[in-house]
Amino acid sequence: MSTAEHMRRAGHAEHMGRTGRTRGIKRVLTVFGTRPEAIKLAPVIEALGSRPDEFQSVVAVTAQHREMLDQVLTLFGIVPDYDLDIMTAGQSLGDIVINATAGLSPLMGQVCPDVVLVQGDTTTTFAAALVAFMHRTPVGHVEAGLRTHDLARPFPEEGNRQLTTRLARWHFAPTALSRDNLLAEGVAADAIHVTGNTVVDALLAVRGQAFSFGPGQIQDVLSSGRRIVLVTAHRRESWGEPFDRICAAVSELATAFEDIHVLFATHKNPIVADAAQRHLGGLERVSLIGPQEYLPFVKLMDAATLILSDSGGVQEEAPTLGKPALVLREVTERPEAARAGVVKLVGTDTGRILAEAARLLTDERAYAKMAHASNPFGDGHAADHIVDVLAAEERP
């Protein structure tokens, strides 16, 4: 995105901040900075926009992740009113907090929102909740109550989500288990609303869109007749030896099953991408395809027989698509998926990953049991439930 485009959007937003609102209409400022947040907030932004007699929807992005965020904005047709464009090369978590809060603080004075909405557990989420709190503006936390109860795993997400809980007024919990986590921490019951997860709303909307891969590696694999094993791995706690073990499992799996092809969607971070290339580059029936935009990634999940991932979102998306998923993590903040039998936590041990993947690729009954288990993450109407709650509240 050009500098001129950022300035154009900022000018539009400044004008909108100066104008008054119609009496009785709540002004909702939705803040996010990364691709997962954008995906999960897109249905909420759409639901707010569909009710102009009740809400004035204002969207601000920090662009904590620039390119990956822009892909989703385009896909869902979201044009931010404010774009802080804070991403810098080699940015630290501290840089993100400093730059996000510095940009959001004056914005609060311009917009004067009645509500600030944030999603999940990114550093942008915490920074936006903190700024809103400092301006005495109530915060709605979408996807509230997820917990591992271990601040080191995942890092920094577990800390971000716990800190955001302390600052939020409305807690939109995706599941009953998330609600119970919040209750155990002393959050008032009437502040918690179990809504389902908005990722189901977004996934179902995108799944029906037409898309085809052009000529090339991915299309060749999809047309090969082989079963597809889709892999993603990028979390900080997996860097180093854990990631090496994951790659070793992928290599052994591709060697053991001649009727599969592994598509490894590597992350942009060179720590991850370089390690994947070192371990798996050039192997037969393993393709390193790089990071995918959301729509093609949904199509790849839909085409896959089995998914291996350390992603939080994939733990919600795979069950929605009826795809068994092995979670490459030691702990998860989404244990309800494992309890429902739609995913299985396997950690990063090479032998365990290989054994569980082989079982699902050879045991039809075990595979069907996971593929047809009930999805615990909702019915695709989470965004409507969230907006209904906000509509029912008296304006602060």
Tab-separated table of C-alpha atoms in Angstrom:
chain	number	residue	atom	x	y	z
A	1	MET	CA	0.000	0.000	0.000
A	2	SER	CA	1.417	3.396	-0.978
A	3	THR	CA	2.127	6.250	1.419
A	4	ALA	CA	-0.438	8.297	-0.457
A	5	GLU	CA	-3.079	5.672	0.236
A	6	HIS	CA	-2.268	5.699	3.950
A	7	MET	CA	-2.597	9.490	3.970
A	8	ARG	CA	-5.892	9.351	2.084
A	9	ARG	CA	-7.335	6.917	4.581
A	10	ALA	CA	-6.027	8.903	7.540
A	11	GLY	CA	-7.587	12.076	6.164
A	12	HIS	CA	-10.943	10.357	5.714
A	13	ALA	CA	-10.740	9.049	9.264
A	14	GLU	CA	-9.838	12.459	10.709
A	15	HIS	CA	-12.876	13.992	9.020
A	16	MET	CA	-15.114	11.222	10.315
A	17	GLY	CA	-13.785	11.735	13.845
A	18	ARG	CA	-14.788	15.380	13.792
A	19	THR	CA	-18.331	14.774	12.618
A	20	GLY	CA	-21.103	14.115	15.112
A	21	ARG	CA	-23.085	10.923	15.312
A	22	THR	CA	-26.805	10.452	15.100
A	23	ARG	CA	-28.366	10.386	18.530
A	24	GLY	CA	-28.687	6.859	19.910
A	25	ILE	CA	-26.223	5.277	17.474
A	26	LYS	CA	-23.234	3.566	19.074
A	27	ARG	CA	-19.849	4.261	17.551
A	28	VAL	CA	-17.793	1.047	17.552
A	29	LEU	CA	-14.057	1.212	16.882
A	30	THR	CA	-12.684	-2.161	15.787
A	31	VAL	CA	-8.895	-2.468	16.048
A	32	PHE	CA	-6.674	-5.233	14.671
A	33	GLY	CA	-3.257	-5.739	13.140
A	34	THR	CA	-2.713	-9.275	11.851
A	35	ARG	CA	-4.254	-11.689	9.386
A	36	PRO	CA	-5.936	-13.965	11.966
A	37	GLU	CA	-7.565	-10.981	13.663
A	38	ALA	CA	-8.793	-9.644	10.327
A	39	ILE	CA	-10.310	-12.994	9.364
A	40	LYS	CA	-12.147	-13.350	12.668
A	41	LEU	CA	-13.309	-9.737	12.854
A	42	ALA	CA	-14.478	-9.482	9.229
A	43	PRO	CA	-17.876	-11.072	10.026
A	44	VAL	CA	-18.309	-8.706	12.995
A	45	ILE	CA	-17.500	-5.649	10.868
A	46	GLU	CA	-19.992	-6.856	8.264
A	47	ALA	CA	-22.671	-7.396	10.927
A	48	LEU	CA	-22.097	-3.911	12.361
A	49	GLY	CA	-22.289	-2.378	8.904
A	50	SER	CA	-25.586	-4.124	8.193
A	51	ARG	CA	-27.230	-2.225	11.075
A	52	PRO	CA	-26.583	1.477	10.331
A	53	ASP	CA	-29.558	2.586	12.429
A	54	GLU	CA	-27.802	1.197	15.504
A	55	PHE	CA	-24.059	1.422	14.842
A	56	GLN	CA	-21.425	3.587	13.262
A	57	SER	CA	-18.586	1.213	12.487
A	58	VAL	CA	-15.023	2.581	12.466
A	59	VAL	CA	-12.094	0.320	11.544
A	60	ALA	CA	-8.474	0.923	12.540
A	61	VAL	CA	-5.545	-1.331	11.714
A	62	THR	CA	-2.063	-1.207	13.161
A	63	ALA	CA	-0.722	-3.341	10.306
A	64	GLN	CA	1.455	-5.251	12.750
A	65	HIS	CA	1.747	-7.680	9.816
A	66	ARG	CA	1.442	-5.579	6.661
A	67	GLU	CA	1.308	-7.855	3.617
A	68	MET	CA	-0.591	-10.735	5.191
A	69	LEU	CA	-3.123	-8.304	6.651
A	70	ASP	CA	-3.708	-6.565	3.326
A	71	GLN	CA	-4.550	-9.879	1.653
A	72	VAL	CA	-7.442	-10.423	4.042
A	73	LEU	CA	-8.649	-6.828	3.845
A	74	THR	CA	-8.941	-7.239	0.092
A	75	LEU	CA	-10.647	-10.618	0.341
A	76	PHE	CA	-13.358	-9.332	2.690
A	77	GLY	CA	-13.636	-5.887	1.122
A	78	ILE	CA	-12.586	-4.015	4.273
A	79	VAL	CA	-11.198	-0.489	3.817
A	80	PRO	CA	-9.797	0.741	7.153
A	81	ASP	CA	-10.702	4.241	8.248
A	82	TYR	CA	-7.370	4.456	10.054
A	83	ASP	CA	-4.171	2.684	9.010
A	84	LEU	CA	-1.262	3.172	11.432
A	85	ASP	CA	1.139	1.125	9.275
A	86	ILE	CA	3.482	0.400	12.191
A	87	MET	CA	5.307	-2.619	10.750
A	88	THR	CA	9.087	-2.237	10.514
A	89	ALA	CA	11.814	-4.673	9.532
A	90	GLY	CA	12.978	-6.772	12.463
A	91	GLN	CA	10.408	-5.281	14.817
A	92	SER	CA	10.355	-6.559	18.387
A	93	LEU	CA	7.300	-7.161	20.535
A	94	GLY	CA	8.226	-4.025	22.446
A	95	ASP	CA	8.317	-2.038	19.209
A	96	ILE	CA	4.798	-3.183	18.401
A	97	VAL	CA	3.464	-2.139	21.812
A	98	ILE	CA	5.167	1.262	21.678
A	99	ASN	CA	4.155	2.081	18.114
A	100	ALA	CA	0.607	0.762	18.435
A	101	THR	CA	-0.122	2.676	21.627
A	102	ALA	CA	1.482	5.844	20.236
A	103	GLY	CA	-0.758	5.661	17.181
A	104	LEU	CA	-3.947	4.608	18.926
A	105	SER	CA	-3.880	7.168	21.734
A	106	PRO	CA	-4.561	10.271	19.592
A	107	LEU	CA	-6.968	8.257	17.463
A	108	MET	CA	-9.189	7.680	20.493
A	109	GLY	CA	-9.595	11.414	20.868
A	110	GLN	CA	-10.550	11.808	17.222
A	111	VAL	CA	-13.049	8.959	17.031
A	112	CYS	CA	-14.517	9.158	20.556
A	113	PRO	CA	-15.881	5.597	20.351
A	114	ASP	CA	-18.493	4.161	22.665
A	115	VAL	CA	-16.915	0.709	22.340
A	116	VAL	CA	-13.516	-0.611	21.272
A	117	LEU	CA	-13.562	-4.135	19.852
A	118	VAL	CA	-10.457	-6.324	19.829
A	119	GLN	CA	-9.939	-9.963	18.953
A	120	GLY	CA	-7.887	-12.808	20.327
A	121	ASP	CA	-4.385	-12.543	21.683
A	122	THR	CA	-2.028	-10.499	19.516
A	123	THR	CA	0.173	-7.699	20.771
A	124	THR	CA	-2.112	-5.278	18.893
A	125	THR	CA	-5.053	-6.694	20.872
A	126	PHE	CA	-3.412	-5.945	24.205
A	127	ALA	CA	-2.166	-2.516	23.107
A	128	ALA	CA	-5.622	-1.482	21.878
A	129	ALA	CA	-7.321	-2.704	25.050
A	130	LEU	CA	-4.799	-0.810	27.171
A	131	VAL	CA	-5.284	2.446	25.241
A	132	ALA	CA	-9.072	2.094	25.437
A	133	PHE	CA	-8.832	1.518	29.180
A	134	MET	CA	-6.693	4.633	29.606
A	135	HIS	CA	-9.400	6.589	27.787
A	136	ARG	CA	-12.166	5.062	29.940
A	137	THR	CA	-13.726	3.419	26.894
A	138	PRO	CA	-15.260	-0.052	27.395
A	139	VAL	CA	-13.630	-2.935	25.538
A	140	GLY	CA	-15.330	-5.883	23.861
A	141	HIS	CA	-13.012	-8.890	23.615
A	142	VAL	CA	-13.884	-11.281	20.787
A	143	GLU	CA	-12.625	-14.853	21.386
A	144	ALA	CA	-12.203	-14.281	25.106
A	145	GLY	CA	-11.354	-16.897	27.708
A	146	LEU	CA	-8.897	-19.129	25.851
A	147	ARG	CA	-6.212	-20.361	28.225
A	148	THR	CA	-3.219	-22.647	28.519
A	149	HIS	CA	-2.422	-21.209	31.986
A	150	ASP	CA	1.246	-21.189	30.947
A	151	LEU	CA	2.595	-17.723	30.107
A	152	ALA	CA	5.455	-19.243	28.133
A	153	ARG	CA	3.246	-21.310	25.798
A	154	PRO	CA	2.184	-19.790	23.547
A	155	PHE	CA	4.340	-16.694	23.955
A	156	PRO	CA	3.370	-13.854	23.984
A	157	GLU	CA	-0.235	-14.782	23.222
A	158	GLU	CA	-1.142	-16.259	26.604
A	159	GLY	CA	0.005	-13.107	28.362
A	160	ASN	CA	-1.808	-10.875	25.862
A	161	ARG	CA	-5.117	-12.671	26.302
A	162	GLN	CA	-4.946	-12.708	30.095
A	163	LEU	CA	-4.067	-9.011	30.242
A	164	THR	CA	-6.870	-8.153	27.821
A	165	THR	CA	-9.348	-10.016	30.022
A	166	ARG	CA	-8.486	-7.748	32.927
A	167	LEU	CA	-9.317	-4.682	30.812
A	168	ALA	CA	-12.449	-5.860	28.991
A	169	ARG	CA	-16.087	-5.017	29.703
A	170	TRP	CA	-17.669	-7.610	27.393
A	171	HIS	CA	-16.144	-11.065	27.053
A	172	PHE	CA	-17.325	-12.860	23.905
A	173	ALA	CA	-16.357	-16.439	24.716
A	174	PRO	CA	-16.395	-18.893	21.799
A	175	THR	CA	-17.281	-21.926	23.926
A	176	ALA	CA	-18.612	-22.917	27.327
A	177	LEU	CA	-15.098	-23.954	28.361
A	178	SER	CA	-13.814	-20.455	27.612
A	179	ARG	CA	-16.660	-19.070	29.717
A	180	ASP	CA	-15.691	-21.362	32.597
A	181	ASN	CA	-12.085	-20.151	32.387
A	182	LEU	CA	-13.279	-16.572	32.755
A	183	LEU	CA	-15.601	-17.391	35.647
A	184	ALA	CA	-12.731	-19.130	37.446
A	185	GLU	CA	-10.732	-15.905	37.158
A	186	GLY	CA	-13.477	-13.845	38.745
A	187	VAL	CA	-15.066	-12.310	35.654
A	188	ALA	CA	-18.719	-11.486	36.343
A	189	ALA	CA	-21.142	-13.936	34.748
A	190	ASP	CA	-23.252	-11.181	33.203
A	191	ALA	CA	-20.178	-9.837	31.372
A	192	ILE	CA	-19.589	-13.152	29.564
A	193	HIS	CA	-21.471	-14.149	26.421
A	194	VAL	CA	-20.942	-17.524	24.722
A	195	THR	CA	-21.220	-16.752	21.013
A	196	GLY	CA	-19.358	-19.429	19.077
A	197	ASN	CA	-16.204	-18.528	17.180
A	198	THR	CA	-16.350	-15.975	14.381
A	199	VAL	CA	-13.787	-17.983	12.410
A	200	VAL	CA	-16.613	-20.382	11.549
A	201	ASP	CA	-18.616	-17.447	10.134
A	202	ALA	CA	-15.626	-16.335	8.050
A	203	LEU	CA	-14.693	-19.814	6.872
A	204	LEU	CA	-18.200	-20.680	5.712
A	205	ALA	CA	-18.424	-17.378	3.821
A	206	VAL	CA	-15.096	-17.930	2.069
A	207	ARG	CA	-15.447	-21.644	1.404
A	208	GLY	CA	-18.095	-21.061	-1.261
A	209	GLN	CA	-16.065	-18.512	-3.226
A	210	ALA	CA	-14.734	-19.647	-6.581
A	211	PHE	CA	-10.981	-20.102	-6.799
A	212	SER	CA	-8.609	-22.164	-8.904
A	213	PHE	CA	-4.859	-22.580	-8.647
A	214	GLY	CA	-3.066	-21.643	-11.827
A	215	PRO	CA	-0.619	-23.926	-13.632
A	216	GLY	CA	2.262	-24.848	-11.390
A	217	GLN	CA	3.392	-26.894	-8.440
A	218	ILE	CA	0.252	-26.771	-6.318
A	219	GLN	CA	-2.115	-27.550	-9.161
A	220	ASP	CA	0.128	-30.432	-10.279
A	221	VAL	CA	-0.028	-31.910	-6.766
A	222	LEU	CA	-3.797	-31.475	-6.489
A	223	SER	CA	-4.224	-33.210	-9.862
A	224	SER	CA	-1.861	-36.067	-9.035
A	225	GLY	CA	-4.459	-38.287	-7.375
A	226	ARG	CA	-2.356	-38.566	-4.242
A	227	ARG	CA	-3.765	-37.856	-0.803
A	228	ILE	CA	-2.754	-34.430	0.452
A	229	VAL	CA	-1.167	-33.868	3.859
A	230	LEU	CA	-1.165	-30.131	4.595
A	231	VAL	CA	1.406	-28.864	7.110
A	232	THR	CA	1.974	-25.518	8.822
A	233	ALA	CA	4.344	-24.762	11.695
A	234	HIS	CA	5.594	-21.390	12.845
A	235	ARG	CA	5.123	-20.762	16.576
A	236	ARG	CA	7.993	-19.288	18.560
A	237	GLU	CA	8.041	-22.166	21.039
A	238	SER	CA	8.613	-24.526	18.090
A	239	TRP	CA	11.731	-22.748	16.820
A	240	GLY	CA	14.939	-24.759	16.941
A	241	GLU	CA	14.912	-28.410	17.964
A	242	PRO	CA	11.100	-28.794	18.098
A	243	PHE	CA	10.841	-27.562	14.503
A	244	ASP	CA	13.660	-29.894	13.468
A	245	ARG	CA	11.690	-32.816	14.923
A	246	ILE	CA	8.544	-31.752	13.068
A	247	CYS	CA	10.479	-31.665	9.803
A	248	ALA	CA	11.951	-35.099	10.504
A	249	ALA	CA	8.420	-36.484	10.972
A	250	VAL	CA	7.272	-34.913	7.709
A	251	SER	CA	10.234	-36.412	5.879
A	252	GLU	CA	9.620	-39.904	7.275
A	253	LEU	CA	5.897	-39.678	6.568
A	254	ALA	CA	6.450	-38.783	2.913
A	255	THR	CA	8.912	-41.657	2.567
A	256	ALA	CA	6.628	-44.196	4.235
A	257	PHE	CA	3.480	-43.416	2.189
A	258	GLU	CA	3.965	-43.333	-1.553
A	259	ASP	CA	0.326	-42.337	-2.132
A	260	ILE	CA	0.575	-39.009	-0.255
A	261	HIS	CA	2.045	-35.638	-1.105
A	262	VAL	CA	2.958	-33.167	1.630
A	263	LEU	CA	2.225	-29.497	1.015
A	264	PHE	CA	4.132	-27.500	3.635
A	265	ALA	CA	2.878	-23.910	3.760
A	266	THR	CA	5.969	-22.300	5.252
A	267	HIS	CA	5.890	-19.017	7.168
A	268	LYS	CA	7.448	-15.749	5.987
A	269	ASN	CA	9.722	-15.650	9.027
A	270	PRO	CA	13.168	-16.742	7.745
A	271	ILE	CA	13.848	-18.630	10.988
A	272	VAL	CA	11.062	-21.008	9.957
A	273	ALA	CA	11.357	-20.861	6.178
A	274	ASP	CA	15.116	-21.470	6.127
A	275	ALA	CA	14.868	-24.419	8.504
A	276	ALA	CA	12.128	-26.014	6.412
A	277	GLN	CA	14.208	-25.585	3.273
A	278	ARG	CA	17.250	-27.076	4.978
A	279	HIS	CA	15.397	-30.188	6.172
A	280	LEU	CA	12.824	-30.753	3.428
A	281	GLY	CA	13.927	-28.922	0.303
A	282	GLY	CA	14.196	-31.252	-2.700
A	283	LEU	CA	12.537	-34.253	-1.030
A	284	GLU	CA	10.263	-36.358	-3.192
A	285	ARG	CA	6.542	-35.821	-2.512
A	286	VAL	CA	7.219	-32.806	-0.253
A	287	SER	CA	6.525	-29.335	-1.613
A	288	LEU	CA	7.421	-26.166	0.267
A	289	ILE	CA	4.789	-23.802	-1.057
A	290	GLY	CA	5.336	-20.714	1.054
A	291	PRO	CA	2.665	-18.749	2.920
A	292	GLN	CA	-0.767	-18.819	1.307
A	293	GLU	CA	-3.429	-16.151	1.192
A	294	TYR	CA	-6.554	-17.044	3.134
A	295	LEU	CA	-8.822	-18.118	0.262
A	296	PRO	CA	-6.320	-20.520	-1.337
A	297	PHE	CA	-5.393	-21.830	2.103
A	298	VAL	CA	-9.059	-22.630	2.779
A	299	LYS	CA	-9.157	-24.464	-0.553
A	300	LEU	CA	-6.041	-26.438	0.402
A	301	MET	CA	-7.538	-27.395	3.765
A	302	ASP	CA	-10.681	-28.515	1.978
A	303	ALA	CA	-8.612	-30.633	-0.443
A	304	ALA	CA	-6.431	-32.183	2.263
A	305	THR	CA	-6.869	-35.635	3.711
A	306	LEU	CA	-4.953	-34.745	6.879
A	307	ILE	CA	-3.666	-31.517	8.422
A	308	LEU	CA	-0.652	-31.113	10.712
A	309	SER	CA	-0.355	-27.690	12.286
A	310	ASP	CA	0.637	-25.662	15.332
A	311	SER	CA	-1.802	-22.897	14.371
A	312	GLY	CA	-4.589	-21.914	16.737
A	313	GLY	CA	-6.922	-20.994	13.887
A	314	VAL	CA	-6.434	-24.294	12.095
A	315	GLN	CA	-7.661	-26.080	15.237
A	316	GLU	CA	-10.986	-24.322	14.648
A	317	GLU	CA	-11.017	-24.356	10.848
A	318	ALA	CA	-10.165	-28.019	10.261
A	319	PRO	CA	-13.151	-29.315	12.298
A	320	THR	CA	-15.454	-26.929	10.432
A	321	LEU	CA	-14.297	-28.553	7.188
A	322	GLY	CA	-14.434	-32.079	8.619
A	323	LYS	CA	-10.666	-32.580	8.343
A	324	PRO	CA	-8.724	-34.470	11.045
A	325	ALA	CA	-5.904	-32.346	12.421
A	326	LEU	CA	-2.861	-33.223	14.481
A	327	VAL	CA	-1.778	-30.295	16.637
A	328	LEU	CA	2.001	-29.855	16.748
A	329	ARG	CA	2.038	-28.335	20.228
A	330	GLU	CA	2.555	-29.540	23.788
A	331	VAL	CA	-0.358	-27.477	25.164
A	332	THR	CA	-3.338	-25.784	23.563
A	333	GLU	CA	-5.750	-23.050	24.560
A	334	ARG	CA	-8.460	-24.898	22.621
A	335	PRO	CA	-8.735	-28.175	24.551
A	336	GLU	CA	-12.440	-28.483	23.706
A	337	ALA	CA	-11.422	-29.462	20.169
A	338	ALA	CA	-9.335	-32.336	21.513
A	339	ARG	CA	-12.093	-33.339	23.946
A	340	ALA	CA	-14.596	-33.391	21.081
A	341	GLY	CA	-12.257	-35.651	19.125
A	342	VAL	CA	-11.896	-33.347	16.122
A	343	VAL	CA	-8.170	-32.724	16.682
A	344	LYS	CA	-5.413	-34.529	18.541
A	345	LEU	CA	-2.528	-32.953	20.421
A	346	VAL	CA	0.711	-34.701	19.411
A	347	GLY	CA	3.449	-32.250	20.379
A	348	THR	CA	6.713	-32.120	18.463
A	349	ASP	CA	8.086	-35.607	19.073
A	350	THR	CA	8.992	-37.145	15.718
A	351	GLY	CA	7.877	-40.642	16.625
A	352	ARG	CA	4.521	-39.587	17.999
A	353	ILE	CA	3.713	-37.353	15.041
A	354	LEU	CA	4.595	-40.142	12.642
A	355	ALA	CA	2.613	-42.776	14.558
A	356	GLU	CA	-0.572	-40.687	14.819
A	357	ALA	CA	-0.409	-39.563	11.191
A	358	ALA	CA	0.169	-43.131	10.014
A	359	ARG	CA	-2.804	-44.324	12.067
A	360	LEU	CA	-5.144	-41.830	10.438
A	361	LEU	CA	-3.805	-42.630	6.975
A	362	THR	CA	-4.316	-46.380	7.408
A	363	ASP	CA	-7.239	-46.828	9.820
A	364	GLU	CA	-10.501	-45.835	8.130
A	365	ARG	CA	-12.535	-46.091	11.333
A	366	ALA	CA	-10.140	-43.866	13.284
A	367	TYR	CA	-10.165	-41.356	10.451
A	368	ALA	CA	-13.961	-41.301	10.163
A	369	LYS	CA	-14.344	-40.865	13.926
A	370	MET	CA	-12.334	-37.633	13.810
A	371	ALA	CA	-13.752	-36.378	10.531
A	372	HIS	CA	-17.373	-36.701	11.622
A	373	ALA	CA	-17.083	-35.548	15.243
A	374	SER	CA	-19.187	-32.585	16.323
A	375	ASN	CA	-17.563	-29.167	15.867
A	376	PRO	CA	-17.448	-27.336	19.241
A	377	PHE	CA	-16.894	-23.877	17.766
A	378	GLY	CA	-20.371	-22.805	16.786
A	379	ASP	CA	-22.893	-22.547	13.993
A	380	GLY	CA	-21.560	-19.691	11.881
A	381	HIS	CA	-23.643	-16.947	13.545
A	382	ALA	CA	-21.166	-15.758	16.169
A	383	ALA	CA	-20.877	-12.255	14.714
A	384	ASP	CA	-24.631	-11.727	14.905
A	385	HIS	CA	-24.643	-12.848	18.540
A	386	ILE	CA	-21.851	-10.369	19.368
A	387	VAL	CA	-23.582	-7.451	17.670
A	388	ASP	CA	-26.884	-8.327	19.370
A	389	VAL	CA	-25.175	-8.029	22.761
A	390	LEU	CA	-23.718	-4.631	21.897
A	391	ALA	CA	-27.055	-3.423	20.584
A	392	ALA	CA	-28.786	-4.371	23.826
A	393	GLU	CA	-26.357	-2.359	25.962
A	394	GLU	CA	-27.100	1.218	26.971
A	395	ARG	CA	-24.568	3.587	25.500
A	396	PRO	CA	-21.941	4.425	28.150
